Coordinates of C-alpha atoms in Angstrom, one line a residue:
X3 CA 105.2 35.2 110.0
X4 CA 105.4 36.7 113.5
X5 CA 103.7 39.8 114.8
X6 CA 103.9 41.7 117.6
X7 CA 100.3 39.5 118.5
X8 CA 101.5 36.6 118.0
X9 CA 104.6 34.4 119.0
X10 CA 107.6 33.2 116.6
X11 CA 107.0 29.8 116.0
X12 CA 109.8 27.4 115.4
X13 CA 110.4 24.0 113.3
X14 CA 108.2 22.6 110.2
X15 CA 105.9 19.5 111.8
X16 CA 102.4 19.3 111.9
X17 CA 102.1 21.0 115.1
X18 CA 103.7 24.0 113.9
X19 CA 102.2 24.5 111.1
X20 CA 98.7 24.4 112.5
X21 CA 100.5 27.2 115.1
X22 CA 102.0 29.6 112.4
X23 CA 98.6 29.5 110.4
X24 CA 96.7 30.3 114.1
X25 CA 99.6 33.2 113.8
X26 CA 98.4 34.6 110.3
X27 CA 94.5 34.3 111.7
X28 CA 95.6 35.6 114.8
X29 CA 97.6 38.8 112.9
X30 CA 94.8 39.4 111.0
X31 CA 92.2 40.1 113.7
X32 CA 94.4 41.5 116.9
X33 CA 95.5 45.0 115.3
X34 CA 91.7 45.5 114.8
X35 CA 90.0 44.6 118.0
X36 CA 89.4 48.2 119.1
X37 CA 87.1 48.3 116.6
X38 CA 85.7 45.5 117.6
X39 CA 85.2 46.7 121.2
X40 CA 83.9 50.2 119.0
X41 CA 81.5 48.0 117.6
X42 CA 80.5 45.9 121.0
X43 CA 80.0 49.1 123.0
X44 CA 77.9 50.4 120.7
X45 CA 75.8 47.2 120.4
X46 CA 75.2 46.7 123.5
X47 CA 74.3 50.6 124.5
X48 CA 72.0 51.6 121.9
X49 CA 70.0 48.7 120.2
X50 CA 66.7 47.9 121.3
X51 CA 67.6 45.5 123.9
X52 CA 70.4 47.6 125.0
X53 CA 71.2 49.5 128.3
X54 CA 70.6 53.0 126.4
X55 CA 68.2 52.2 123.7
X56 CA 68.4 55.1 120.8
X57 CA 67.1 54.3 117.1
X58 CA 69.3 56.7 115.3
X59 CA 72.7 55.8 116.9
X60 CA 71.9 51.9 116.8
X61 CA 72.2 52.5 112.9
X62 CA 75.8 52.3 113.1
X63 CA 75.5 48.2 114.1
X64 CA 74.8 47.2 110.9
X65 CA 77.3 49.0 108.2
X66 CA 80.1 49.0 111.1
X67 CA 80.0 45.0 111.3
X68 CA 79.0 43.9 107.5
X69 CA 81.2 46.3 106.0
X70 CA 84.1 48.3 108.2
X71 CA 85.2 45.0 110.1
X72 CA 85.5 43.2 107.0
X73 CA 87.6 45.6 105.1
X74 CA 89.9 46.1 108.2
X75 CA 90.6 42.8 108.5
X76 CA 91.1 42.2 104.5
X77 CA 93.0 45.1 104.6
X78 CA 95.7 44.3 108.1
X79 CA 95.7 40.9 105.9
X80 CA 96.7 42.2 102.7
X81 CA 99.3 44.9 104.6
X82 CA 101.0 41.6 106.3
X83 CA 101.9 39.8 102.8
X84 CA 102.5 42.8 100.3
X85 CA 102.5 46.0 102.9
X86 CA 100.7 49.1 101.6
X87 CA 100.2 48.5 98.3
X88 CA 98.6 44.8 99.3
X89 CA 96.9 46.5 102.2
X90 CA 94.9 48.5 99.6
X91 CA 94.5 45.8 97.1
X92 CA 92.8 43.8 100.1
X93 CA 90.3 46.0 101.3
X94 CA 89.3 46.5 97.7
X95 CA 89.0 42.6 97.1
X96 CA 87.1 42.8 100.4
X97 CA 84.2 44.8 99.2
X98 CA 83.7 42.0 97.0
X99 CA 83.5 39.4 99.2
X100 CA 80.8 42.0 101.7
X101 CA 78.7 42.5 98.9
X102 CA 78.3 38.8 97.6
X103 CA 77.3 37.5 101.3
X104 CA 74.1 38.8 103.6
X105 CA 76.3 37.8 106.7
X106 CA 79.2 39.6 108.2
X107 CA 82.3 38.2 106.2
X108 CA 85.5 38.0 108.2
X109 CA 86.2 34.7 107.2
X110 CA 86.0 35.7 103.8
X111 CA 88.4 38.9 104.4
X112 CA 90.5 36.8 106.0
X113 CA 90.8 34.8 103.0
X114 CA 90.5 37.1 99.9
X115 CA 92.7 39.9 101.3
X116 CA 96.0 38.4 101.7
X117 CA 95.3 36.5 98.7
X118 CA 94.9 39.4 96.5
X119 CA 97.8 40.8 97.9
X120 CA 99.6 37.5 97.0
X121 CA 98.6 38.0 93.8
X122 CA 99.9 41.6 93.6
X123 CA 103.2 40.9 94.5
X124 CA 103.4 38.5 92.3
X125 CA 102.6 40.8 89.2
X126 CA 104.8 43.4 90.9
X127 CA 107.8 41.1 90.7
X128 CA 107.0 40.5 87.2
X129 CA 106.2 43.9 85.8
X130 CA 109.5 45.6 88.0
X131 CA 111.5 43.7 85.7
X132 CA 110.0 44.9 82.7
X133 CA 108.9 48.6 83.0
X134 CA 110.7 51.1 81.8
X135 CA 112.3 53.9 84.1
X136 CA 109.6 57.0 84.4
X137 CA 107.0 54.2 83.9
X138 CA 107.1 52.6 87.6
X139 CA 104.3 55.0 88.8
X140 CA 102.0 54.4 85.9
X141 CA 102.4 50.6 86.0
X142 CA 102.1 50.1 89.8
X143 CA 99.0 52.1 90.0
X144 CA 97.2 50.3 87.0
X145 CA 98.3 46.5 88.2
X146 CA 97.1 46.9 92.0
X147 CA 93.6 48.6 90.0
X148 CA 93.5 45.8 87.8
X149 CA 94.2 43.5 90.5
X150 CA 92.1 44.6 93.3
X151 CA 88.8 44.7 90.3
X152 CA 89.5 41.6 89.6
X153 CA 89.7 40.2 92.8
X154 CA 86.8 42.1 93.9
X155 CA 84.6 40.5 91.2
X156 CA 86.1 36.7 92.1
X157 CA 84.4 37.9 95.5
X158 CA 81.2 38.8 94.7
X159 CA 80.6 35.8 92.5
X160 CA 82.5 32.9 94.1
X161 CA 84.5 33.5 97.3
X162 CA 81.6 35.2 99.1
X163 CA 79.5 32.4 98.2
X164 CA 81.2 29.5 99.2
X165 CA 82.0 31.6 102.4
X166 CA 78.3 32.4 102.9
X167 CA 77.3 28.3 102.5
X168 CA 80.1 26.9 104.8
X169 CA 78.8 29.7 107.6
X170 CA 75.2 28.7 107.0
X171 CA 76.9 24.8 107.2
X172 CA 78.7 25.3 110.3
X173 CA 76.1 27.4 112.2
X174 CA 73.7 24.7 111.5
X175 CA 76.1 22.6 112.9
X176 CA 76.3 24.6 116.5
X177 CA 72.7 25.0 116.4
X178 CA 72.4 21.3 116.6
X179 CA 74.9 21.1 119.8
X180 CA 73.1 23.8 121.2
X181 CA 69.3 22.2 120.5
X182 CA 70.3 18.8 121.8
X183 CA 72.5 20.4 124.6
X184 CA 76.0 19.0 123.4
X185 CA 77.4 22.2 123.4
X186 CA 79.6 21.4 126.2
X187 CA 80.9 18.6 123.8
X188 CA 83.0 21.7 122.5
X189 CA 85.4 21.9 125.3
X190 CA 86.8 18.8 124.6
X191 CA 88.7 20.2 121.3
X192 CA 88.9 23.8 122.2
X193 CA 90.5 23.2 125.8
X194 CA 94.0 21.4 124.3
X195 CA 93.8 23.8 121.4
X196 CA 94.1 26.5 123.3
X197 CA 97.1 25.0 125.2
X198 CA 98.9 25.0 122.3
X199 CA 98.7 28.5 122.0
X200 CA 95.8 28.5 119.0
X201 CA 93.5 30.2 121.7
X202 CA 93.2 33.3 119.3
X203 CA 92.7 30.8 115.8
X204 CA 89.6 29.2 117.2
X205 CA 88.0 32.5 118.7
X206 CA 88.7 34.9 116.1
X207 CA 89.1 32.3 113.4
X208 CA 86.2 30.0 113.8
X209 CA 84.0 31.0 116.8
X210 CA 84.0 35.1 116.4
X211 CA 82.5 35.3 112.9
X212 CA 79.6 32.5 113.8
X213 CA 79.0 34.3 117.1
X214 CA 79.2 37.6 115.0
X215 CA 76.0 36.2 112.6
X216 CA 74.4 34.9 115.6
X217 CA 74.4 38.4 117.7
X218 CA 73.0 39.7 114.9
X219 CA 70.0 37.3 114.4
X220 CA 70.0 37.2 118.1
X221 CA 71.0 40.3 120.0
X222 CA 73.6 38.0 121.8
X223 CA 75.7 34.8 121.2
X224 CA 77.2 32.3 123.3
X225 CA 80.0 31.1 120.9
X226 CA 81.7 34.4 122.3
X227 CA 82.1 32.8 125.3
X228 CA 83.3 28.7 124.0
X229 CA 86.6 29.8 124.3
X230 CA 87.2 33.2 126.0
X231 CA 86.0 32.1 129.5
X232 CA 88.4 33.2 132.0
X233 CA 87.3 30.4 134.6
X234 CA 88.9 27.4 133.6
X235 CA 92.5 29.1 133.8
X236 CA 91.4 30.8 137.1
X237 CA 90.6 27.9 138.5
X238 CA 93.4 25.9 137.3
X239 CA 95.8 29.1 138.6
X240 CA 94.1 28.7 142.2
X241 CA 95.0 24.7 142.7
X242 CA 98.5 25.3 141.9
X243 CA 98.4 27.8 144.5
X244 CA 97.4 25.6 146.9
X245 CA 98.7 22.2 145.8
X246 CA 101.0 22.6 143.3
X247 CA 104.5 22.3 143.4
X248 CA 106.0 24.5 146.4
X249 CA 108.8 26.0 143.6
X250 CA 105.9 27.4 141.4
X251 CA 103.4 28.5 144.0
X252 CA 105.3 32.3 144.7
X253 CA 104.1 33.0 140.5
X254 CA 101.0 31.8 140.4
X255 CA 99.1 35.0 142.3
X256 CA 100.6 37.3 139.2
X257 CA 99.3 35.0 136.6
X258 CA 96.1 34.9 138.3
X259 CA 95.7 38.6 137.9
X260 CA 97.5 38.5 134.2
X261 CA 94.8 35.9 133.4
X262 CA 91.5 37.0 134.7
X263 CA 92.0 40.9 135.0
X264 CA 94.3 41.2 132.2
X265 CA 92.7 38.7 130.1
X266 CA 95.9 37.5 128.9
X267 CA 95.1 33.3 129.1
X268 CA 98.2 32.1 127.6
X269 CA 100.0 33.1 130.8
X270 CA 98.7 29.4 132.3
X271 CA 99.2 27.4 129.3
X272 CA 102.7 26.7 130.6
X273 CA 101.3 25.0 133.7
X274 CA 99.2 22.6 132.0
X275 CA 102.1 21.8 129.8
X276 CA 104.6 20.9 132.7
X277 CA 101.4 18.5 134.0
X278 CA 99.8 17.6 130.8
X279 CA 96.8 15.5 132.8
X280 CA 96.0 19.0 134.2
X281 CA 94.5 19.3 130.3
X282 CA 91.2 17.3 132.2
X283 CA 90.8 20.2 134.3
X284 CA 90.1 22.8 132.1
X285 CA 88.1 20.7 130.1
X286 CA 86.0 19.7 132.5
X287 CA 85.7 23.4 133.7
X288 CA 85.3 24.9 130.6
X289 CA 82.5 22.3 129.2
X290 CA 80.9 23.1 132.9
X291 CA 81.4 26.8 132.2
X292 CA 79.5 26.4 128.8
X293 CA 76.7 24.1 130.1
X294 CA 76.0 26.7 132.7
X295 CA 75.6 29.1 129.8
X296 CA 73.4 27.3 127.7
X297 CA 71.1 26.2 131.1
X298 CA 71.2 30.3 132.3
X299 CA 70.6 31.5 128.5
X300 CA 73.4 34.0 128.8
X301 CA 75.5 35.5 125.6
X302 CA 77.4 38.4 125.2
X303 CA 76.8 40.9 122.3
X304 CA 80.7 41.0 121.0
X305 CA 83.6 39.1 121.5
X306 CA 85.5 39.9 124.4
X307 CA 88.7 40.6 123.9
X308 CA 91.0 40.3 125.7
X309 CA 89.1 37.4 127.8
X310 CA 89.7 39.3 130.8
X311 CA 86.1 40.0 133.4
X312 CA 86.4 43.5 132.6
X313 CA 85.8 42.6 128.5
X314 CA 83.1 40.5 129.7
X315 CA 81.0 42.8 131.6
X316 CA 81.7 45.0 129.2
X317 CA 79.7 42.9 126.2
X318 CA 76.9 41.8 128.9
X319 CA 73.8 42.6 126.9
X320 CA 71.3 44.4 129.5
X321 CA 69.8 42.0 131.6
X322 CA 72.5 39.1 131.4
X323 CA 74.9 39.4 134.3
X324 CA 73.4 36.6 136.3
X325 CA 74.1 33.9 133.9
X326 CA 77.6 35.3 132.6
X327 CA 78.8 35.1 136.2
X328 CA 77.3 32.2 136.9
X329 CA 79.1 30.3 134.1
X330 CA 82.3 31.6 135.4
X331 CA 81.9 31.0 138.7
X332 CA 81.3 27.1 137.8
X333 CA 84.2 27.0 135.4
X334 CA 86.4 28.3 138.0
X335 CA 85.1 25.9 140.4
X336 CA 84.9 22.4 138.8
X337 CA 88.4 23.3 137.0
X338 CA 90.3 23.6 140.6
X339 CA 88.4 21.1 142.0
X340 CA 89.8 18.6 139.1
X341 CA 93.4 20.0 139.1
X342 CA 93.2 19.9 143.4
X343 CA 92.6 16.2 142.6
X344 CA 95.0 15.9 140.1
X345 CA 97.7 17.3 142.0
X346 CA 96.9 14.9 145.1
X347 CA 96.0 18.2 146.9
X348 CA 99.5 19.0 147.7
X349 CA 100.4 15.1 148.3
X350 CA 101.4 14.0 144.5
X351 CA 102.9 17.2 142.7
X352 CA 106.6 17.8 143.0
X353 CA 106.8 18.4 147.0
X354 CA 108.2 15.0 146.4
X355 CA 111.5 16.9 145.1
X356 CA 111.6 19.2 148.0
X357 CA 111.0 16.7 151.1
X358 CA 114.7 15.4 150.9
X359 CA 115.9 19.1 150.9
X360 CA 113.5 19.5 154.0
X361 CA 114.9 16.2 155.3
X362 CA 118.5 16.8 154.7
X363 CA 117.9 20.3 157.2
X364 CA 118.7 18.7 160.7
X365 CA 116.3 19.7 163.9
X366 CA 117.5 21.3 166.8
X367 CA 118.2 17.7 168.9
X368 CA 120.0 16.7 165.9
X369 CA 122.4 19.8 165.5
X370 CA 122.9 19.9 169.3
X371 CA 123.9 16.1 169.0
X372 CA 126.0 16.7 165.7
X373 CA 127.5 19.5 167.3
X374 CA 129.0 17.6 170.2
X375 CA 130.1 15.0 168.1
X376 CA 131.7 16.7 165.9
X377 CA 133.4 19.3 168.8
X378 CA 134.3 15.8 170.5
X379 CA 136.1 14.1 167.2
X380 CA 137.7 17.7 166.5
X381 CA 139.1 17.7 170.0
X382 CA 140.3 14.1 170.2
X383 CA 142.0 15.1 166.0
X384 CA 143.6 17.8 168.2
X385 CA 144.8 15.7 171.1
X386 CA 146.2 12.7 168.6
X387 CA 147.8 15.9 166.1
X388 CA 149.6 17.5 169.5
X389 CA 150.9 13.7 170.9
X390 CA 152.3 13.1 167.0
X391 CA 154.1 16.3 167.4
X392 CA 155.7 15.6 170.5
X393 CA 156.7 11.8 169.8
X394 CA 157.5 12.3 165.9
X395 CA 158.0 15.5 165.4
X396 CA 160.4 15.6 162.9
X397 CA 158.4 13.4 160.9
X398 CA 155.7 16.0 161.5
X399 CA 157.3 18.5 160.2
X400 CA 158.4 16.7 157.4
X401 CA 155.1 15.6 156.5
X402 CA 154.1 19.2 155.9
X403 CA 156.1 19.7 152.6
X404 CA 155.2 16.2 151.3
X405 CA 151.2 17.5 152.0
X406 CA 151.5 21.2 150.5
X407 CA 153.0 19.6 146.9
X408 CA 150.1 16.8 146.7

């Protein structure tokens, strides 16, 4: 389904089904990111590490990202398949899921809440059939009760599990890339992914929740940052300014703004796409971005959201500005240095195209010497016109008619 977040996708293949299930992770998780920003500010202020340390207002970390978070997202979820009444049967199914998991459980809301609410409407369009009138009321209330204990228990003793172990799995896995410093390696499947618009599936989907456990091991996380780093677009943004194709240069100083200030990346997905070799650039600059990160030790305490500079400074744990920078200052660097070289620095783009229509406008020389020539054949027309007429003018006259009707 489409959302004001996320795009109407079009057509039944492979590719767009992967897009219209990014949508419904997407949907789930964009309505909510001020409370996520809630929730990052107050991280990074008040914990023990942060820029305003305070004991009694860093209690809020905890219940805010292990419980509220969870049951907004199972309940936006729930409210997207079955509106209201599924929005309420979803945070209730989501409590189950939060208390049969230690971690912070979005993947598990994002799961149990709009199935519950599947599961509601369902019943609903069974029972509305069958109740009685005066009964609707009564009935509704007692199937989304029934239904949201019933989910809630599956939660607690199965869903929240299996959640719990595929986290553990997976952050084991990103452990390992970060030990043996592979981490980079990342870029290589998040870079086209995000081109195909699933930039808010991977970071809210996949990398949010395990940066989510980490920060709170941790204090900070740099899976915040896999995806979410504005340099690789920046970069790629700056090379088509300089090298791209003359027709496209006048846009690209908006996007750049759109993209790093705004935080809005899709805005250069379209320019990789129209030069799908360009895909090497931000690959190159994000897996440089990220190797930066890992070499500086920086993480940020939230995810930023939008990716815009302005997010990221404002989930820099106290202490980390040198190393956020850093990584993307390099991203921004090594991805317009590969797309400047991509694009034949202003040589093999589509200049190609224009160079006729820069050829085809004559120089001065060449208009004064077309001038003349053509002032000279004009004039000669003129002389050979004037002699017809006075030789052969009645056939000139009579050729006039004979002209007008073909």
């Amino acid at each position: 389904m489409a959302t004001p977040y996320t795009p109407t996708v079009h057509g039944t293949g492979v590719r767009a089904t992967i897009q219209r299930f990014g949508g419904h992770l997407a949907g789930m998780i964009m309505p909510n990111i001020g409370a996520f920003i809630a929730w990052g500010l107050i991280t990074a202020l008040f914990i023990p590490t942060g820029w305003m340390p305070n004991k009694a207002l860093a209690e809020l970390v905890d219940p805010i990202i292990k419980v509220l978070l969870p049951v907004l997202i199972g309940y936006t979820g729930g409210r997207m398949v079955h509106a209201q009444r599924g929005a309420v049967v979803g945070a209730v199914a989501t409590m189950g899921v939060v208390v049969g998991a230690d971690v912070p459980m979005f993947l598990g809301a994002m799961i149990i809440g709009p199935l519950a609410a599947l599961i509601l409407k369902y019943v609903d369009r069974f029972t509305s059939e069958r109740t009685r009138a005066g009964f609707e009321m009564l009935v509704d209330n007692f199937t989304a009760g029934i239904v949201g204990a019933v989910t809630a228990i599956a939660g607690v003793l199965a869903i929240g599990p299996v959640v719990e172990k595929f986290t553990d799995v997976a952050g084991s896995g990103v452990e390992w890339l970060i030990a043996h410093s592979l981490l980079p390696i990342a870029s290589v499947i998040i870079e086209p992914a995000k081109v195909l618009f699933l930039n808010n599936a991977i970071n809210h989907g996949v990398l949010g929740p395990l940066g989510v456990a980490e920060s709170v091991k941790h204090g900070k996380s740099i899976l915040f940052m896999l995806e979410s780093n504005p340099g690789p677009g920046l970069g790629l943004l700056i090379a088509y300014l300089l090298f791209g194709p003359r027709s496209l240069r006048p846009s690209t100083p908006a996007a750049m703004i759109i993209h790093f200030f705004g935080g809005i990346h899709e805005i250069y997905f379209p320019y990789v796409l129209m030069k799908p070799r360009l895909i090497l650039a931000v690959v190159a600059g994000g897996a440089s971005g990220v190797l930066t990160f890992l070499v500086t030790g920086a993480g940020l305490v939230a995810t930023p959201s939008p990716g815009s500079i302005f997010a990221y400074m404002a989930v820099t744990p106290k202490g980390g500005w040198f190393g956020v920078i850093a990584g993307i200052v390099v991203a921004t660097a090594v991805s317009f240095a590969v797309a400047a070289a991509l694009l034949g620095f202003g040589r093999a783009n589509g200049d190609k195209a224009d160079d006729p229509a820069q050829n085809a406008i004559p120089h001065d020389t060449d208009d004064t010497t077309t001038t003349t020539s053509t002032s000279t054949s004009t004039s000669t027309s003129t002389s050979t016109n004037d002699d017809n007429r006075d030789t052969t003018g009645e056939t000139a006259a009579g050729s006039v008619p004979a002209t007008k009707e073909a």
